[in-house]
Short mmCIF file of C-alpha atoms in Angstrom, two decimals:
data_model
loop_
_atom_site.label_atom_id
_atom_site.label_comp_id
_atom_site.label_asym_id
_atom_site.label_seq_id
_atom_site.Cartn_x
_atom_site.Cartn_y
_atom_site.Cartn_z
CA MET P 26 45.19 -14.07 -158.60
CA ASP P 27 43.56 -13.19 -155.33
CA ARG P 28 42.34 -16.98 -154.31
CA SER P 29 40.60 -15.38 -151.24
CA LYS P 30 38.61 -13.14 -154.08
CA LEU P 31 37.23 -16.21 -155.99
CA THR P 32 33.80 -16.68 -156.00
CA PHE P 33 31.52 -20.05 -157.11
CA SER P 34 27.92 -20.01 -158.95
CA GLY P 35 24.83 -21.16 -156.65
CA GLU P 36 24.65 -24.26 -158.35
CA THR P 37 28.66 -24.68 -157.73
CA ALA P 38 28.76 -24.44 -154.48
CA ASP P 39 26.23 -26.58 -153.95
CA SER P 40 27.34 -29.61 -155.70
CA LEU P 41 30.93 -28.93 -153.64
CA ALA P 42 29.03 -29.49 -150.71
CA ALA P 43 26.92 -32.63 -151.88
CA MET P 44 30.56 -33.72 -152.66
CA ARG P 45 31.76 -33.30 -149.58
CA PRO P 46 30.65 -36.28 -148.00
CA ILE P 47 31.43 -38.34 -150.38
CA GLU P 48 34.86 -37.72 -150.56
CA ALA P 49 35.12 -37.85 -146.39
CA ALA P 50 33.10 -41.14 -146.78
CA ARG P 51 35.72 -42.69 -149.27
CA ASP P 52 38.22 -41.30 -147.43
CA ILE P 53 37.03 -42.92 -143.95
CA LEU P 54 36.41 -46.30 -145.96
CA ARG P 55 40.05 -45.77 -146.90
CA ARG P 56 41.66 -45.54 -144.07
CA VAL P 57 39.50 -48.58 -143.25
CA ALA P 58 41.12 -50.51 -146.33
CA ASN P 59 44.79 -49.38 -145.37
CA ASP P 60 43.99 -50.66 -141.64
CA GLN P 61 42.91 -53.78 -143.32
CA GLU P 62 45.98 -54.27 -145.60
CA LYS P 63 48.10 -53.44 -142.54
CA ASN P 64 46.16 -55.45 -139.33
CA ARG P 65 44.77 -58.48 -141.47
CA LEU P 66 45.40 -60.47 -138.85
CA VAL P 67 43.23 -59.11 -136.35
CA TRP P 68 40.78 -58.74 -139.36
CA PHE P 69 40.37 -62.46 -139.71
CA VAL P 70 40.14 -62.77 -136.12
CA LEU P 71 37.72 -60.34 -136.10
CA ILE P 72 35.48 -62.14 -138.60
CA GLY P 73 36.51 -65.68 -137.08
CA LEU P 74 35.01 -64.35 -133.87
CA LEU P 75 31.68 -63.30 -136.00
CA TYR P 76 31.50 -66.79 -137.13
CA LEU P 77 31.71 -68.65 -134.01
CA ILE P 78 29.29 -66.76 -132.57
CA ALA P 79 27.06 -67.23 -134.86
CA THR P 80 27.53 -71.30 -135.85
CA ALA P 81 27.33 -71.50 -131.38
CA LEU P 82 23.87 -69.77 -131.93
CA TYR P 83 22.64 -71.88 -135.24
CA ALA P 84 24.68 -74.68 -133.50
CA VAL P 85 22.26 -75.53 -130.75
CA ARG P 86 19.06 -77.05 -132.42
CA GLN P 87 17.88 -80.12 -132.44
CA PHE P 88 19.45 -82.50 -135.24
CA ARG P 89 17.21 -82.91 -138.12
CA PHE P 90 16.36 -86.25 -139.27
CA ASP P 91 19.73 -86.60 -141.56
CA GLU P 92 22.04 -85.32 -138.61
CA LEU P 93 20.53 -88.45 -136.75
CA ALA P 94 21.63 -91.04 -139.08
CA THR P 95 25.53 -89.39 -138.68
CA PHE P 96 24.87 -89.07 -135.27
CA TYR P 97 24.53 -92.46 -134.75
CA LEU P 98 26.29 -94.61 -137.44
CA ALA P 99 29.44 -92.23 -135.41
CA ARG P 100 28.68 -93.75 -132.19
CA LEU P 101 29.19 -97.60 -133.93
CA PRO P 102 31.22 -99.83 -131.76
CA GLY P 103 34.52 -99.38 -134.89
CA MET P 104 35.02 -98.55 -138.66
CA GLY P 105 34.55 -102.13 -139.69
CA THR P 106 30.57 -102.00 -138.03
CA LEU P 107 29.99 -99.00 -139.77
CA TRP P 108 31.33 -99.97 -143.12
CA LYS P 109 28.85 -102.55 -142.67
CA ALA P 110 26.12 -100.57 -141.60
CA LEU P 111 26.78 -98.25 -144.52
CA MET P 112 26.81 -101.32 -147.19
CA GLU P 113 23.46 -101.99 -145.65
CA GLY P 114 22.40 -98.74 -146.88
CA ALA P 115 22.13 -97.53 -143.36
CA ASP P 116 22.95 -94.03 -144.91
CA PHE P 117 25.18 -92.71 -148.84
CA ASN P 118 28.09 -91.05 -148.00
CA PRO P 119 31.67 -92.56 -148.09
CA PRO P 120 33.09 -93.11 -144.84
CA LEU P 121 34.87 -90.44 -144.14
CA LEU P 122 32.22 -87.98 -142.68
CA TYR P 123 31.17 -90.55 -139.53
CA ALA P 124 35.23 -91.41 -138.80
CA ALA P 125 35.43 -87.32 -138.28
CA THR P 126 31.84 -86.91 -136.41
CA ARG P 127 33.61 -89.95 -134.69
CA ALA P 128 36.31 -87.68 -133.13
CA ALA P 129 34.86 -85.02 -132.95
CA ILE P 130 32.40 -86.61 -130.62
CA ALA P 131 35.22 -88.64 -128.73
CA ALA P 132 36.91 -84.47 -128.08
CA PHE P 133 33.88 -82.49 -127.35
CA GLY P 134 31.80 -84.89 -126.44
CA THR P 135 27.89 -86.46 -127.57
CA GLY P 136 26.48 -82.55 -127.73
CA GLU P 137 24.14 -81.54 -131.33
CA TYR P 138 27.39 -78.82 -131.57
CA ALA P 139 29.92 -81.19 -130.90
CA VAL P 140 28.90 -83.22 -133.41
CA ARG P 141 28.46 -80.40 -135.65
CA VAL P 142 32.17 -79.38 -135.17
CA PRO P 143 33.32 -80.95 -138.58
CA ALA P 144 31.17 -78.95 -140.71
CA ILE P 145 31.73 -76.11 -138.47
CA LEU P 146 35.39 -75.65 -139.23
CA GLY P 147 34.85 -76.98 -142.52
CA PHE P 148 32.36 -73.99 -143.36
CA PHE P 149 35.23 -71.86 -141.59
CA VAL P 150 38.55 -73.44 -144.13
CA LEU P 151 36.42 -72.49 -146.76
CA CYS P 152 35.82 -68.82 -146.39
CA SER P 153 39.45 -68.97 -145.05
CA GLY P 154 40.46 -70.59 -148.62
CA LEU P 155 38.70 -68.06 -150.31
CA TYR P 156 40.23 -65.11 -148.04
CA VAL P 157 43.96 -66.49 -149.19
CA PHE P 158 43.03 -66.75 -153.06
CA VAL P 159 41.31 -63.61 -153.68
CA SER P 160 43.48 -61.34 -152.24
CA ARG P 161 46.40 -62.96 -153.32
CA ARG P 162 44.84 -61.63 -156.81
CA ALA P 163 42.54 -58.68 -155.96
CA GLY P 164 43.88 -57.00 -152.08
CA THR P 165 43.19 -57.71 -149.00
CA SER P 166 39.70 -55.19 -148.44
CA TYR P 167 38.34 -58.26 -151.71
CA GLY P 168 40.13 -60.94 -149.63
CA PHE P 169 37.52 -60.63 -146.58
CA ALA P 170 34.50 -59.65 -148.56
CA ALA P 171 34.97 -63.10 -150.64
CA MET P 172 35.24 -64.65 -147.04
CA LEU P 173 32.55 -62.85 -145.33
CA LEU P 174 30.16 -63.64 -149.15
CA PRO P 175 29.47 -67.72 -147.96
CA MET P 176 28.67 -66.80 -144.10
CA VAL P 177 25.28 -64.44 -146.23
CA THR P 178 24.26 -67.38 -149.07
CA GLY P 179 21.98 -70.23 -147.96
CA ALA P 180 25.43 -72.04 -147.58
CA PHE P 181 25.56 -71.19 -144.64
CA VAL P 182 22.81 -73.47 -143.26
CA TYR P 183 25.22 -76.26 -143.94
CA ALA P 184 28.05 -74.82 -142.30
CA THR P 185 26.25 -76.21 -138.69
CA GLU P 186 24.82 -79.40 -140.26
CA ALA P 187 26.42 -82.44 -139.40
CA ARG P 188 26.19 -84.59 -142.62
CA ALA P 189 29.12 -84.63 -145.67
CA TYR P 190 28.65 -80.70 -146.90
CA GLY P 191 30.66 -78.31 -145.07
CA MET P 192 33.35 -80.74 -144.86
CA MET P 193 33.60 -80.98 -149.20
CA LEU P 194 33.93 -77.45 -148.99
CA GLY P 195 36.24 -76.83 -146.75
CA PHE P 196 38.28 -79.35 -149.19
CA SER P 197 37.55 -77.43 -151.95
CA GLY P 198 39.05 -74.45 -150.21
CA VAL P 199 42.32 -75.86 -149.48
CA ALA P 200 42.59 -77.58 -153.49
CA LEU P 201 42.11 -74.11 -154.04
CA VAL P 202 44.71 -72.42 -152.27
CA ALA P 203 47.24 -75.20 -153.31
CA TRP P 204 45.84 -75.42 -157.13
CA GLN P 205 46.46 -71.49 -157.34
CA ARG P 206 49.60 -71.35 -156.05
CA ALA P 207 50.94 -74.61 -157.94
CA ASN P 208 49.61 -72.69 -160.80
CA ASP P 209 51.85 -69.71 -159.90
CA ARG P 210 55.51 -71.37 -158.97
CA ALA P 211 58.28 -73.12 -160.06
CA ARG P 212 58.60 -75.14 -156.69
CA ARG P 213 55.43 -76.39 -156.23
CA THR P 214 55.63 -80.52 -154.99
CA GLY P 215 54.01 -79.36 -151.65
CA TRP P 216 51.04 -77.75 -153.41
CA LEU P 217 50.68 -80.47 -155.82
CA VAL P 218 50.80 -83.31 -153.09
CA LEU P 219 48.13 -80.84 -151.01
CA MET P 220 45.71 -80.21 -153.48
CA THR P 221 45.82 -84.29 -154.27
CA LEU P 222 44.78 -84.97 -150.97
CA SER P 223 42.49 -82.27 -150.49
CA LEU P 224 40.15 -82.97 -153.79
CA THR P 225 40.25 -87.21 -152.24
CA GLY P 226 39.32 -85.62 -148.92
CA ALA P 227 36.21 -83.69 -150.56
CA LEU P 228 35.63 -87.18 -152.54
CA LEU P 229 35.56 -88.99 -149.31
CA THR P 230 33.10 -86.95 -148.08
CA HIS P 231 30.52 -86.93 -150.51
CA CYS P 232 29.70 -88.55 -153.25
CA TYR P 233 28.76 -85.19 -155.31
CA ALA P 234 32.38 -84.07 -154.58
CA VAL P 235 33.37 -85.02 -157.79
CA LEU P 236 32.11 -82.25 -158.87
CA MET P 237 34.40 -80.61 -157.50
CA LEU P 238 37.15 -81.48 -160.20
CA VAL P 239 35.82 -79.82 -163.02
CA PRO P 240 36.09 -76.21 -162.02
CA PHE P 241 40.03 -77.62 -161.70
CA GLY P 242 39.84 -79.41 -165.04
CA LEU P 243 38.74 -76.62 -166.79
CA GLY P 244 41.36 -73.55 -165.45
CA ALA P 245 43.63 -76.96 -166.20
CA LEU P 246 42.28 -77.01 -169.79
CA VAL P 247 42.80 -72.78 -170.51
CA ARG P 248 46.10 -72.77 -168.93
CA ASP P 249 47.11 -75.17 -171.27
CA TYR P 250 46.01 -73.81 -174.45
CA ASN P 251 47.40 -70.22 -173.30
CA ARG P 252 51.09 -72.11 -172.09
CA ARG P 253 50.32 -74.75 -175.42
CA LYS P 254 51.99 -77.12 -173.59
CA ILE P 255 49.81 -79.78 -171.23
CA ASP P 256 50.94 -79.98 -167.41
CA TRP P 257 51.19 -83.73 -167.21
CA VAL P 258 52.27 -83.76 -163.76
CA LEU P 259 49.01 -80.84 -162.70
CA TRP P 260 45.96 -83.27 -164.57
CA LEU P 261 47.72 -86.82 -162.47
CA CYS P 262 46.86 -84.90 -159.31
CA LEU P 263 43.75 -83.92 -160.77
CA VAL P 264 43.29 -87.37 -161.71
CA ILE P 265 44.85 -89.82 -158.13
CA PRO P 266 41.54 -88.57 -156.86
CA LEU P 267 38.98 -90.34 -158.76
CA PHE P 268 40.18 -93.24 -156.67
CA ALA P 269 38.03 -92.53 -154.11
CA ILE P 270 35.10 -93.32 -156.29
CA ILE P 271 36.00 -97.47 -155.42
CA SER P 272 34.14 -96.74 -152.16
CA TYR P 273 31.45 -95.15 -153.54
CA LEU P 274 30.75 -99.09 -155.48
CA PRO P 275 29.10 -100.87 -152.48
CA LEU P 276 27.53 -97.42 -150.87
CA LEU P 277 25.48 -96.90 -154.90
CA ALA P 278 24.65 -101.17 -154.82
CA ALA P 279 23.06 -100.40 -151.61
CA VAL P 280 21.14 -97.75 -152.72
CA LYS P 281 19.86 -99.45 -156.16
CA PRO P 282 16.83 -101.52 -154.23
CA PHE P 283 15.24 -98.06 -153.17
CA ALA P 284 12.45 -96.07 -155.15
CA VAL P 285 13.45 -92.19 -155.51
CA ASP P 286 12.02 -91.50 -158.86
CA ASN P 287 8.84 -89.21 -157.81
CA SER P 288 7.90 -85.33 -157.77
CA VAL P 289 10.20 -84.80 -154.77
CA PHE P 290 13.47 -86.32 -155.85
CA ARG P 291 13.11 -86.14 -159.77
CA PRO P 292 14.30 -82.51 -161.68
CA ASP P 293 12.33 -80.33 -163.34
CA LEU P 294 12.94 -76.95 -165.25
CA TYR P 295 13.22 -75.04 -162.51
CA SER P 296 16.12 -76.88 -160.67
CA PHE P 297 18.24 -74.11 -162.00
CA SER P 298 16.53 -71.49 -160.77
CA LYS P 299 15.32 -72.95 -157.54
CA PHE P 300 18.85 -73.83 -156.55
CA TYR P 301 19.75 -69.55 -156.79
CA ASP P 302 16.97 -68.58 -155.34
CA PHE P 303 18.50 -70.60 -151.92
CA LEU P 304 20.99 -69.85 -152.04
CA LEU P 305 21.27 -65.90 -153.21
CA SER P 306 17.56 -65.10 -151.87
CA THR P 307 19.26 -64.14 -148.58
CA ALA P 308 21.89 -62.20 -149.58
CA LEU P 309 19.94 -59.95 -152.26
CA TRP P 310 19.99 -56.72 -150.47
CA PRO P 311 24.05 -56.59 -149.62
CA LEU P 312 24.53 -57.86 -153.56
CA PHE P 313 22.47 -54.92 -154.63
CA GLY P 314 24.52 -52.63 -152.30
CA GLY P 315 27.47 -53.50 -153.91
CA ALA P 316 26.26 -53.66 -157.28
CA VAL P 317 25.18 -50.41 -156.49
CA MET P 318 28.61 -48.91 -154.92
CA VAL P 319 30.40 -50.50 -157.94
CA ALA P 320 28.42 -48.44 -160.45
CA PHE P 321 28.72 -45.40 -158.84
CA ALA P 322 32.62 -46.21 -158.58
CA ALA P 323 33.01 -47.89 -162.08
CA ASP P 324 35.99 -46.93 -164.18
CA ARG P 325 34.89 -46.20 -166.87
CA THR P 326 37.91 -44.77 -168.89
CA ARG P 327 38.35 -48.25 -169.02
CA ARG P 328 36.98 -51.74 -169.56
CA ALA P 329 37.11 -53.50 -166.63
CA GLN P 330 41.09 -55.28 -166.83
CA TRP P 331 39.73 -58.70 -165.37
CA ARG P 332 43.68 -60.17 -166.50
CA GLU P 333 44.64 -57.43 -163.76
CA VAL P 334 42.83 -59.65 -161.33
CA LEU P 335 42.05 -63.23 -162.39
CA PRO P 336 44.21 -65.01 -165.00
CA PRO P 337 42.48 -66.79 -167.96
CA HIS P 338 42.50 -69.99 -166.00
CA GLU P 339 41.39 -68.59 -163.05
CA LEU P 340 38.27 -67.25 -164.15
CA ALA P 341 37.66 -69.93 -166.09
CA ALA P 342 37.50 -71.90 -163.05
CA VAL P 343 35.05 -69.74 -161.48
CA PHE P 344 33.44 -70.61 -164.80
CA GLY P 345 33.49 -74.08 -163.42
CA PHE P 346 32.59 -73.53 -160.40
CA LEU P 347 29.39 -71.73 -161.30
CA LEU P 348 28.90 -74.60 -163.77
CA VAL P 349 28.05 -77.66 -160.40
CA PRO P 350 24.22 -77.43 -160.14
CA VAL P 351 24.03 -78.07 -163.80
CA LEU P 352 25.82 -80.83 -163.61
CA ALA P 353 24.60 -82.19 -160.72
CA ILE P 354 20.85 -81.35 -162.76
CA LEU P 355 22.19 -83.34 -165.60
CA LEU P 356 22.94 -86.30 -163.84
CA GLY P 357 19.62 -86.01 -161.60
CA VAL P 358 17.91 -86.20 -165.14
CA PHE P 359 20.00 -89.39 -167.05
CA VAL P 360 21.45 -90.95 -164.00
CA SER P 361 20.31 -91.10 -160.39
CA HIS P 362 16.95 -89.41 -160.83
CA ILE P 363 17.44 -87.13 -158.22
CA PHE P 364 18.62 -83.64 -157.59
CA MET P 365 18.38 -81.86 -153.86
CA LEU P 366 19.64 -78.07 -154.03
CA ARG P 367 22.82 -78.95 -151.77
CA TYR P 368 24.49 -81.08 -154.22
CA GLY P 369 25.40 -77.76 -156.47
CA LEU P 370 26.74 -76.19 -153.07
CA GLY P 371 29.99 -76.24 -154.40
CA THR P 372 28.87 -73.32 -156.69
CA VAL P 373 29.45 -70.93 -153.48
CA ILE P 374 32.60 -70.66 -154.58
CA GLY P 375 32.59 -69.03 -157.89
CA VAL P 376 30.14 -67.11 -156.40
CA ALA P 377 32.46 -66.06 -153.67
CA ILE P 378 34.75 -64.81 -156.15
CA LEU P 379 33.33 -63.57 -158.79
CA VAL P 380 30.63 -61.30 -156.25
CA SER P 381 34.49 -60.23 -154.52
CA ALA P 382 37.30 -60.12 -157.72
CA GLY P 383 34.76 -59.00 -160.38
CA PRO P 384 34.07 -55.23 -158.06
CA SER P 385 37.93 -55.37 -157.91
CA ALA P 386 38.04 -55.70 -161.55
CA LEU P 387 35.56 -53.07 -162.48
CA THR P 388 36.64 -50.36 -159.84
CA GLY P 389 40.38 -50.69 -161.19
CA ARG P 390 41.05 -52.17 -157.35
CA SER P 391 39.06 -49.34 -155.45
CA LYS P 392 40.44 -49.78 -151.19
CA ALA P 393 37.13 -47.47 -150.58
CA VAL P 394 34.73 -50.21 -152.52
CA GLY P 395 36.21 -53.29 -150.74
CA ALA P 396 36.30 -51.99 -147.30
CA ALA P 397 32.81 -50.47 -148.03
CA LEU P 398 31.72 -54.66 -149.25
CA VAL P 399 33.27 -56.02 -146.64
CA LEU P 400 31.59 -53.85 -144.02
CA LEU P 401 28.27 -54.61 -146.06
CA LEU P 402 29.10 -58.13 -146.04
CA ALA P 403 29.97 -58.18 -142.21
CA GLY P 404 27.15 -55.89 -141.06
CA TRP P 405 23.96 -57.67 -142.45
CA PHE P 406 25.61 -61.26 -141.07
CA VAL P 407 25.60 -59.47 -137.84
CA LEU P 408 22.36 -58.28 -138.60
CA SER P 409 21.04 -61.66 -140.20
CA THR P 410 22.24 -63.06 -137.13
CA ALA P 411 21.47 -61.33 -135.06
CA ALA P 412 17.29 -61.78 -136.03
CA TRP P 413 17.55 -65.13 -136.00
CA ALA P 414 18.79 -65.78 -132.64
CA ALA P 415 15.86 -63.03 -131.68
CA GLY P 416 13.19 -65.06 -132.91
CA LEU P 417 14.59 -68.85 -131.46
CA PHE P 418 15.22 -66.71 -127.66
CA ALA P 419 11.22 -65.05 -128.63
CA ALA P 420 9.48 -68.32 -129.07
CA PRO P 421 7.71 -70.09 -126.66
CA GLN P 422 9.21 -73.55 -126.08
CA GLU P 423 5.81 -75.34 -126.83
CA GLU P 424 6.09 -74.28 -130.27
CA ALA P 425 9.17 -76.39 -130.45
CA LEU P 426 7.91 -79.81 -132.83
CA LEU P 427 10.02 -82.22 -131.83
CA GLY P 428 9.30 -84.18 -128.47
CA LYS P 429 6.76 -81.12 -126.73
CA VAL P 430 3.43 -82.74 -127.43
CA PRO P 431 2.23 -83.73 -124.50
CA PHE P 432 0.93 -87.35 -125.45
CA GLU P 433 1.93 -88.22 -121.93
CA ARG P 434 -0.81 -86.56 -120.86
CA LEU P 435 -3.42 -86.92 -123.68
CA ARG P 436 -5.38 -90.41 -124.06
CA PRO P 437 -1.62 -92.28 -122.43
CA GLU P 438 -3.36 -96.30 -122.99
CA LEU P 439 -3.46 -94.83 -126.92
CA PRO P 440 -0.02 -95.96 -129.33
CA VAL P 441 0.80 -92.73 -130.86
CA VAL P 442 1.66 -92.81 -134.82
CA ILE P 443 4.05 -90.82 -136.90
CA SER P 444 3.27 -90.18 -140.54
CA SER P 445 6.45 -88.59 -141.23
CA GLY P 446 9.65 -91.04 -141.24
CA LEU P 447 11.51 -87.72 -141.19
CA LEU P 448 9.11 -87.11 -137.52
CA PHE P 449 9.44 -90.72 -136.36
CA LEU P 450 12.68 -90.45 -136.06
CA GLU P 451 13.30 -87.12 -135.13
CA MET P 452 10.60 -87.71 -131.88
CA ASP P 453 12.01 -90.90 -130.92
CA HIS P 454 15.73 -89.19 -130.29
CA TYR P 455 14.34 -86.59 -127.86
CA ALA P 456 10.77 -87.70 -126.79
CA PRO P 457 11.23 -88.45 -123.06
CA PRO P 458 10.48 -92.33 -122.18
CA ALA P 459 6.75 -92.36 -121.78
CA VAL P 460 6.15 -90.81 -125.30
CA ALA P 461 9.14 -92.39 -126.92
CA SER P 462 7.41 -96.31 -125.24
CA ARG P 463 4.47 -95.27 -127.47
CA LEU P 464 5.70 -93.84 -130.96
CA CYS P 465 4.98 -96.00 -134.04
CA TYR P 466 6.03 -96.11 -137.56
CA LEU P 467 3.60 -97.57 -139.94
CA MET P 468 5.12 -99.32 -143.35
CA ASP P 469 3.91 -100.90 -146.10
CA GLU P 470 6.58 -100.11 -148.89
CA GLU P 471 3.92 -101.32 -151.44
CA ILE P 472 1.37 -98.00 -151.05
CA ALA P 473 4.63 -95.86 -150.13
CA ARG P 474 5.89 -96.50 -153.97
CA LYS P 475 2.60 -95.86 -154.71
CA LYS P 476 1.32 -92.34 -153.56
CA THR P 477 4.03 -91.34 -153.19
CA GLY P 478 6.99 -93.10 -156.30
CA ALA P 479 9.44 -93.63 -152.65
CA ASP P 480 9.92 -96.38 -150.07
CA VAL P 481 13.05 -94.41 -148.57
CA PHE P 482 11.58 -94.07 -145.08
CA ASP P 483 9.54 -97.74 -144.88
CA LYS P 484 12.41 -100.10 -147.04
CA GLY P 485 15.01 -97.44 -144.67
CA PHE P 486 14.34 -98.25 -141.42
CA LEU P 487 13.95 -101.48 -142.05
CA VAL P 488 17.61 -101.43 -142.84
CA SER P 489 18.45 -98.82 -140.26
CA ARG P 490 16.70 -99.91 -136.72
CA ARG P 491 19.52 -103.14 -136.80
CA TRP P 492 21.57 -99.86 -136.00
CA TYR P 493 20.15 -96.63 -134.83
CA PRO P 494 18.77 -97.49 -131.18
CA ILE P 495 15.12 -96.67 -132.10
CA ARG P 496 12.90 -96.67 -128.63
CA GLY P 497 9.96 -96.56 -131.22
CA HIS P 498 8.23 -99.10 -132.63
CA LEU P 499 8.06 -99.77 -136.56
CA GLU P 500 4.83 -101.75 -137.73
CA ASP P 501 3.03 -103.33 -140.60
CA TYR P 502 0.00 -101.02 -142.06
CA ARG P 503 -2.29 -103.88 -142.24
CA SER P 504 -1.20 -105.57 -138.81
CA PHE P 505 -1.55 -102.07 -137.03
CA LEU P 506 -4.98 -101.64 -137.93
CA ALA P 507 -6.48 -104.87 -137.60
CA ALA P 508 -4.67 -104.74 -133.64
CA HIS P 509 -5.69 -100.81 -132.44
CA PRO P 510 -9.29 -100.03 -132.78
CA LYS P 511 -8.10 -96.91 -131.87
CA PHE P 512 -4.33 -94.34 -131.94
CA LEU P 513 -3.46 -91.29 -132.25
CA LEU P 514 -2.09 -89.76 -135.67
CA TYR P 515 0.66 -87.09 -135.28
CA GLY P 516 2.49 -85.51 -138.98
CA TYR P 517 3.06 -82.54 -141.03
CA SER P 518 -0.09 -81.25 -142.60
CA SER P 519 1.89 -81.93 -146.07
CA PHE P 520 4.40 -83.26 -146.95
CA GLU P 521 4.63 -84.81 -150.26
CA LEU P 522 6.68 -88.16 -148.78
CA ASP P 523 4.27 -89.10 -146.17
CA TRP P 524 1.32 -91.53 -147.58
CA LEU P 525 -0.86 -92.67 -144.60
CA ILE P 526 -3.52 -90.12 -144.19
CA PRO P 527 -4.70 -90.23 -147.44
CA GLN P 528 -4.09 -94.00 -147.01
CA LEU P 529 -5.96 -94.10 -143.90
CA ILE P 530 -8.80 -92.14 -145.61
CA GLU P 531 -9.43 -93.83 -148.80
CA ASP P 532 -9.43 -96.66 -146.35
CA GLY P 533 -12.51 -95.21 -144.32
CA ALA P 534 -10.68 -94.44 -141.02
CA LYS P 535 -12.75 -92.07 -139.11
CA MET P 536 -10.49 -89.51 -137.88
CA THR P 537 -10.86 -86.47 -134.89
CA TYR P 538 -9.16 -83.42 -135.54
CA LEU P 539 -7.98 -82.58 -132.00
CA GLY P 540 -5.35 -79.52 -132.98
CA LYS P 541 -2.10 -78.00 -135.23
CA ARG P 542 1.29 -76.98 -133.92
CA GLY P 543 4.12 -75.09 -135.53
CA PRO P 544 4.30 -72.06 -138.44
CA SER P 545 3.18 -72.79 -141.72
CA LYS P 546 6.15 -74.15 -143.26
CA TYR P 547 6.16 -77.18 -140.82
CA GLN P 548 2.63 -77.21 -139.10
CA THR P 549 2.54 -80.37 -137.42
CA VAL P 550 -1.54 -81.84 -136.87
CA LEU P 551 -2.80 -84.13 -134.33
CA PHE P 552 -5.59 -86.20 -134.68
CA GLU P 553 -7.67 -89.13 -133.14
CA VAL P 554 -8.38 -91.87 -135.58
CA GLU P 555 -10.69 -95.15 -135.55
CA SER P 556 -9.47 -97.94 -137.48
CA PRO P 557 -11.37 -99.23 -140.79
CA GLY P 558 -14.11 -101.52 -140.14
CA LYS P 559 -14.45 -100.83 -135.82
CA HIS P 560 -16.50 -97.57 -135.81
#
């Protein structure tokens, strides 16, 4: 037959024409995937550079309240002094965070980026561990997708926060790889030791890291069931880190006197949905794009062969990571009465594995889909970072919240009362000396508990002023009003833990509005106040 004489109907020709760009795109993506396999180190370094550039931009922002606690305690004269401060309630984390921050300060100085180095390194170690874990099962491209996924979620905030979460996630990432290798290899002593040390490090960094043992325990249970044999050595290595809880006991004793039972901290019916909104809202578009790609590329000739990608015990561990916020909420309901969204951060590990290994299983390890996921996630990470940086540099400096209000030129004879404990410590740290010497925070534990259900600032400042270099003044509410007929009042327009403005209104103080500053979410207001009975 003369093939040159073959003809097609118009409809068939149009279909073939439409398929050509799709096939061309698939061919390009396969080439990208092959390049990722061939040049793994190059791609790993490129993603690492993207991460370092992004963290360099994010980490130069000013310290928040909690980060200042880390900074001040890490600069105490020695670990003995630090431990004494922790036992008095100056902060509530185990000691490894402060030891790592001390090392970072000694190596890099006291700048914002330097103090955040432990978190930056820890979060990147997590991402690297996810790459190693997933690429071993699903292929190189899907490993890089797992590496990138945490960077586009809400968890990325804690990559540049001088608190325990970046380090805790880093230790968990190392433990994840060590656990996988220990299950796969006959000669596994080194991997078991590494897993034990990593989990112990996580527990010595943050109290809620104890929940990270649950996924590994679930995985071990499934593996033992399938093998019909208990792996006593592995279980021993999972139990040993629990001894780190001994270091929590004096910390828990220090926390106990503080009143924190209120609607701000207490978990409710919406806590779970709030958590996943916090974690995934920034990643919705890349997740949606990935889902569309998988839907078109899914292998419909057979069901997803999860066993080919993730063994049952590893799938059980993924499910365990997804349970972390549920367990944290249950602890809050029945034990601590506290749940903060960051307590469930460990679930980002399960999400990253599921979102990367899942498409691999559904598409028969399609190289094109794997490469597309990598490019999609990397592109979104670059765009979101660029958008954040553009907003940062476009915002005028005078709109910053901390230490920028010109109090030195506004009624310099009057003290400046800060209504929020959060804002007081931040302004006290960054304000010029002329302003810091005028700053005051008014305390009354009874009113604080009555108005907000918490006295974490009013009682906490009494402890922390012995360990923090606070320049401003901590004053009793009633005594201050009796001694100062007029003062300036500055604080957030609405914050659940602030009681001062409602109390002044209740007591009959005259408040003259002078202005506001900042975006609506973090808007601050300035008043001139005449004390009750003084006007």
